[in-house]
PDB file of C-alpha atoms in Angstrom:
ATOM      1  CA  MET W   1     -80.843  93.921 -72.057  1.00  0.00           C
ATOM      2  CA  ASN W   2     -81.212  90.469 -70.813  1.00  0.00           C
ATOM      3  CA  ILE W   3     -85.056  89.821 -69.139  1.00  0.00           C
ATOM      4  CA  SER W   4     -85.589  86.662 -67.935  1.00  0.00           C
ATOM      5  CA  PRO W   5     -88.726  85.525 -66.474  1.00  0.00           C
ATOM      6  CA  PRO W   6     -88.966  84.974 -62.512  1.00  0.00           C
ATOM      7  CA  ASN W   7     -88.561  81.856 -61.664  1.00  0.00           C
ATOM      8  CA  TYR W   8     -90.228  79.820 -58.815  1.00  0.00           C
ATOM      9  CA  ARG W   9     -87.562  80.406 -56.155  1.00  0.00           C
ATOM     10  CA  ASP W  10     -87.866  84.310 -56.667  1.00  0.00           C
ATOM     11  CA  SER W  11     -91.800  84.231 -56.031  1.00  0.00           C
ATOM     12  CA  ILE W  12     -91.055  83.275 -52.442  1.00  0.00           C
ATOM     13  CA  MET W  13     -88.423  85.534 -51.824  1.00  0.00           C
ATOM     14  CA  ARG W  14     -88.779  87.257 -48.427  1.00  0.00           C
ATOM     15  CA  ILE W  15     -90.042  90.777 -49.190  1.00  0.00           C
ATOM     16  CA  ILE W  16     -90.927  91.918 -45.764  1.00  0.00           C
ATOM     17  CA  PRO W  17     -89.032  91.279 -42.487  1.00  0.00           C
ATOM     18  CA  ILE W  18     -91.473  88.627 -41.005  1.00  0.00           C
ATOM     19  CA  THR W  19     -89.615  87.987 -37.661  1.00  0.00           C
ATOM     20  CA  PRO W  20     -89.223  91.295 -36.685  1.00  0.00           C
ATOM     21  CA  LEU W  21     -92.937  92.203 -37.753  1.00  0.00           C
ATOM     22  CA  PHE W  22     -93.914  88.903 -35.513  1.00  0.00           C
ATOM     23  CA  LEU W  23     -91.957  90.490 -32.508  1.00  0.00           C
ATOM     24  CA  LEU W  24     -93.469  93.907 -32.867  1.00  0.00           C
ATOM     25  CA  ILE W  25     -97.018  92.404 -32.890  1.00  0.00           C
ATOM     26  CA  PHE W  26     -95.832  90.308 -29.945  1.00  0.00           C
ATOM     27  CA  ALA W  27     -94.277  93.302 -27.957  1.00  0.00           C
ATOM     28  CA  MET W  28     -97.247  95.502 -28.662  1.00  0.00           C
ATOM     29  CA  PHE W  29     -99.691  92.814 -27.468  1.00  0.00           C
ATOM     30  CA  ILE W  30     -97.818  91.923 -24.275  1.00  0.00           C
ATOM     31  CA  PHE W  31     -97.434  95.884 -23.642  1.00  0.00           C
ATOM     32  CA  GLY W  32    -101.123  96.623 -24.146  1.00  0.00           C
ATOM     33  CA  TRP W  33    -101.967  93.372 -22.213  1.00  0.00           C
ATOM     34  CA  SER W  34     -99.665  94.449 -18.929  1.00  0.00           C
ATOM     35  CA  ILE W  35    -101.058  98.097 -19.065  1.00  0.00           C
ATOM     36  CA  THR W  36    -104.758  97.531 -19.323  1.00  0.00           C
ATOM     37  CA  GLN W  37    -104.913  94.137 -17.075  1.00  0.00           C
ATOM     38  CA  TYR W  38    -101.948  94.619 -14.674  1.00  0.00           C
ATOM     39  CA  GLY W  39    -101.651  98.631 -14.274  1.00  0.00           C
ATOM     40  CA  GLY W  40     -98.406  98.861 -16.159  1.00  0.00           C
ATOM     41  CA  ILE W  41     -95.525 100.981 -14.956  1.00  0.00           C
ATOM     42  CA  SER W  42     -97.505 103.206 -12.814  1.00  0.00           C
ATOM     43  CA  GLN W  43     -97.097 100.922  -9.700  1.00  0.00           C
ATOM     44  CA  TYR W  44     -94.456  98.121  -9.157  1.00  0.00           C
ATOM     45  CA  GLY W  45     -96.611  94.820  -9.351  1.00  0.00           C
ATOM     46  CA  ALA W  46     -97.387  92.057 -11.995  1.00  0.00           C
ATOM     47  CA  GLY W  47     -97.207  94.505 -14.876  1.00  0.00           C
ATOM     48  CA  PHE W  48     -94.164  96.164 -14.087  1.00  0.00           C
ATOM     49  CA  MET W  49     -91.541  93.767 -15.737  1.00  0.00           C
ATOM     50  CA  PRO W  50     -93.559  92.716 -18.689  1.00  0.00           C
ATOM     51  CA  CYS W  51     -94.051  96.585 -19.737  1.00  0.00           C
ATOM     52  CA  ILE W  52     -90.385  97.029 -19.355  1.00  0.00           C
ATOM     53  CA  ILE W  53     -89.212  93.954 -21.286  1.00  0.00           C
ATOM     54  CA  SER W  54     -92.029  94.288 -23.934  1.00  0.00           C
ATOM     55  CA  GLY W  55     -90.975  97.921 -24.463  1.00  0.00           C
ATOM     56  CA  LEU W  56     -87.488  97.139 -24.903  1.00  0.00           C
ATOM     57  CA  LEU W  57     -88.540  94.182 -27.165  1.00  0.00           C
ATOM     58  CA  LEU W  58     -90.820  96.731 -28.999  1.00  0.00           C
ATOM     59  CA  PHE W  59     -87.934  99.132 -29.496  1.00  0.00           C
ATOM     60  CA  LEU W  60     -85.319  96.913 -30.669  1.00  0.00           C
ATOM     61  CA  ALA W  61     -87.889  94.996 -33.241  1.00  0.00           C
ATOM     62  CA  ALA W  62     -88.724  98.551 -34.641  1.00  0.00           C
ATOM     63  CA  ILE W  63     -84.679  99.013 -35.107  1.00  0.00           C
ATOM     64  CA  ASP W  64     -84.499  95.655 -36.818  1.00  0.00           C
ATOM     65  CA  VAL W  65     -87.676  96.417 -38.994  1.00  0.00           C
ATOM     66  CA  ALA W  66     -85.985  99.646 -40.394  1.00  0.00           C
ATOM     67  CA  ILE W  67     -82.585  97.930 -40.954  1.00  0.00           C
ATOM     68  CA  ASP W  68     -84.332  95.141 -42.776  1.00  0.00           C
ATOM     69  CA  ILE W  69     -86.317  97.366 -44.845  1.00  0.00           C
ATOM     70  CA  LYS W  70     -83.546  99.626 -45.621  1.00  0.00           C
ATOM     71  CA  HIS W  71     -81.070  96.627 -46.758  1.00  0.00           C
ATOM     72  CA  ARG W  72     -84.108  94.692 -48.484  1.00  0.00           C
ATOM     73  CA  HIS W  73     -82.607  94.742 -51.900  1.00  0.00           C
ATOM     74  CA  ARG W  74     -79.483  93.083 -50.435  1.00  0.00           C
ATOM     75  CA  ASN W  75     -80.928  90.482 -48.143  1.00  0.00           C
ATOM     76  CA  LYS W  76     -83.208  88.552 -50.148  1.00  0.00           C
ATOM     77  CA  VAL W  77     -83.798  85.118 -48.177  1.00  0.00           C
ATOM     78  CA  SER W  78     -85.644  82.411 -49.639  1.00  0.00           C
ATOM     79  CA  LEU W  79     -87.431  80.065 -47.703  1.00  0.00           C
ATOM     80  CA  THR W  80     -87.406  76.243 -48.569  1.00  0.00           C
ATOM     81  CA  PHE W  81     -90.357  73.936 -48.285  1.00  0.00           C
ATOM     82  CA  ASP W  82     -88.670  72.182 -45.491  1.00  0.00           C
ATOM     83  CA  GLU W  83     -87.975  75.385 -43.450  1.00  0.00           C
ATOM     84  CA  VAL W  84     -91.617  76.210 -43.846  1.00  0.00           C
ATOM     85  CA  LYS W  85     -92.466  72.603 -42.882  1.00  0.00           C
ATOM     86  CA  ALA W  86     -90.042  72.714 -39.761  1.00  0.00           C
ATOM     87  CA  LEU W  87     -91.540  75.993 -38.984  1.00  0.00           C
ATOM     88  CA  LEU W  88     -95.238  74.913 -38.976  1.00  0.00           C
ATOM     89  CA  LEU W  89     -94.167  72.274 -36.750  1.00  0.00           C
ATOM     90  CA  VAL W  90     -92.528  74.031 -34.306  1.00  0.00           C
ATOM     91  CA  ILE W  91     -95.634  76.380 -33.968  1.00  0.00           C
ATOM     92  CA  THR W  92     -97.935  73.492 -33.727  1.00  0.00           C
ATOM     93  CA  VAL W  93     -95.627  71.556 -30.949  1.00  0.00           C
ATOM     94  CA  VAL W  94     -95.736  75.083 -28.912  1.00  0.00           C
ATOM     95  CA  LEU W  95     -99.286  75.699 -29.219  1.00  0.00           C
ATOM     96  CA  LEU W  96    -100.022  72.012 -27.928  1.00  0.00           C
ATOM     97  CA  PHE W  97     -97.683  72.792 -24.887  1.00  0.00           C
ATOM     98  CA  VAL W  98    -100.061  75.722 -24.294  1.00  0.00           C
ATOM     99  CA  LEU W  99    -103.031  73.959 -24.827  1.00  0.00           C
ATOM    100  CA  LEU W 100    -102.246  70.858 -22.815  1.00  0.00           C
ATOM    101  CA  LEU W 101    -100.189  72.716 -19.941  1.00  0.00           C
ATOM    102  CA  ASP W 102    -103.394  72.743 -17.679  1.00  0.00           C
ATOM    103  CA  ILE W 103    -104.024  69.026 -18.221  1.00  0.00           C
ATOM    104  CA  LEU W 104    -100.806  67.257 -18.460  1.00  0.00           C
ATOM    105  CA  GLY W 105     -98.793  70.141 -16.087  1.00  0.00           C
ATOM    106  CA  PHE W 106     -95.527  71.685 -16.685  1.00  0.00           C
ATOM    107  CA  VAL W 107     -93.161  68.915 -16.349  1.00  0.00           C
ATOM    108  CA  ILE W 108     -94.760  66.646 -18.634  1.00  0.00           C
ATOM    109  CA  CYS W 109     -95.483  69.131 -21.276  1.00  0.00           C
ATOM    110  CA  SER W 110     -92.050  70.811 -21.076  1.00  0.00           C
ATOM    111  CA  PHE W 111     -90.398  67.278 -21.638  1.00  0.00           C
ATOM    112  CA  LEU W 112     -92.605  66.582 -24.419  1.00  0.00           C
ATOM    113  CA  LEU W 113     -91.668  70.067 -26.180  1.00  0.00           C
ATOM    114  CA  LEU W 114     -88.198  69.768 -25.504  1.00  0.00           C
ATOM    115  CA  PHE W 115     -88.343  66.149 -26.575  1.00  0.00           C
ATOM    116  CA  ILE W 116     -89.783  66.772 -29.981  1.00  0.00           C
ATOM    117  CA  LEU W 117     -87.869  70.025 -30.790  1.00  0.00           C
ATOM    118  CA  MET W 118     -84.762  67.964 -30.082  1.00  0.00           C
ATOM    119  CA  LYS W 119     -85.863  64.925 -32.426  1.00  0.00           C
ATOM    120  CA  ILE W 120     -86.915  67.544 -35.173  1.00  0.00           C
ATOM    121  CA  ARG W 121     -83.302  68.818 -34.983  1.00  0.00           C
ATOM    122  CA  GLY W 122     -82.275  65.198 -35.057  1.00  0.00           C
ATOM    123  CA  VAL W 123     -80.579  64.847 -31.947  1.00  0.00           C
ATOM    124  CA  ARG W 124     -80.068  60.995 -30.795  1.00  0.00           C
ATOM    125  CA  LEU W 125     -82.797  59.472 -28.979  1.00  0.00           C
ATOM    126  CA  LEU W 126     -81.339  58.976 -25.616  1.00  0.00           C
ATOM    127  CA  HIS W 127     -79.703  62.142 -25.513  1.00  0.00           C
ATOM    128  CA  SER W 128     -82.963  63.651 -26.048  1.00  0.00           C
ATOM    129  CA  VAL W 129     -84.624  61.899 -23.329  1.00  0.00           C
ATOM    130  CA  ILE W 130     -82.028  62.610 -20.721  1.00  0.00           C
ATOM    131  CA  VAL W 131     -81.610  66.375 -21.726  1.00  0.00           C
ATOM    132  CA  SER W 132     -85.365  66.582 -21.723  1.00  0.00           C
ATOM    133  CA  ILE W 133     -86.124  65.148 -18.291  1.00  0.00           C
ATOM    134  CA  SER W 134     -83.020  66.734 -16.629  1.00  0.00           C
ATOM    135  CA  ALA W 135     -83.961  70.209 -17.980  1.00  0.00           C
ATOM    136  CA  SER W 136     -87.812  69.989 -17.135  1.00  0.00           C
ATOM    137  CA  LEU W 137     -87.182  68.891 -13.666  1.00  0.00           C
ATOM    138  CA  ILE W 138     -84.349  71.430 -13.026  1.00  0.00           C
ATOM    139  CA  ILE W 139     -86.524  74.230 -14.358  1.00  0.00           C
ATOM    140  CA  TRP W 140     -89.639  73.165 -12.089  1.00  0.00           C
ATOM    141  CA  PHE W 141     -87.360  72.510  -9.011  1.00  0.00           C
ATOM    142  CA  ILE W 142     -86.023  76.079  -9.125  1.00  0.00           C
ATOM    143  CA  PHE W 143     -89.118  77.980 -10.001  1.00  0.00           C
ATOM    144  CA  ALA W 144     -91.691  75.715  -7.941  1.00  0.00           C
ATOM    145  CA  ARG W 145     -89.526  74.791  -4.915  1.00  0.00           C
ATOM    146  CA  VAL W 146     -87.066  77.583  -4.442  1.00  0.00           C
ATOM    147  CA  LEU W 147     -88.965  80.582  -5.995  1.00  0.00           C
ATOM    148  CA  LEU W 148     -92.180  79.285  -5.158  1.00  0.00           C
ATOM    149  CA  VAL W 149     -93.799  80.133  -8.613  1.00  0.00           C
ATOM    150  CA  ALA W 150     -97.200  78.541  -9.086  1.00  0.00           C
ATOM    151  CA  PHE W 151     -97.161  76.117 -12.136  1.00  0.00           C
ATOM    152  CA  PRO W 152    -100.058  74.658 -13.550  1.00  0.00           C
ATOM    153  CA  GLU W 153    -100.574  71.133 -11.782  1.00  0.00           C
ATOM    154  CA  GLY W 154    -101.204  68.079 -14.059  1.00  0.00           C
ATOM    155  CA  ILE W 155    -101.316  64.301 -13.642  1.00  0.00           C
ATOM    156  CA  LEU W 156     -98.090  64.085 -11.818  1.00  0.00           C
ATOM    157  CA  PHE W 157     -96.786  67.313 -10.752  1.00  0.00           C
TER     158      PHE W 157
END
């Protein structure tokens, strides 16, 4: 019988299903918030769609957690330092987006978010700029001008 000491890579193996658990927590938060703040699904209004979507997300994430736990011994996935660093960078960029949205406005914040995420993925500079500007303006135009959704206004928009 060969008993070898665990190496460093085994110590960072994913033991619990991280992503589905985050989705479960997020779905529970949105579901609870929609019910308490907006009346939930008892009446058609601001809380109706968030309750439906978060309920569906909660159900599917619970299934994902159950499947992941059932197949835990087969699906050991290790996280490298670069993956953890990229994950933390994406979380930081999204948090900055949320914090700066009221100050800079949607168009500028969405441009910066898309641009930074594309640069993280290694997309060329010109392509990143063109796609980020185009996507931000198209999303803003469709929602703010066509669908009349109120966006946070900042410096320019």
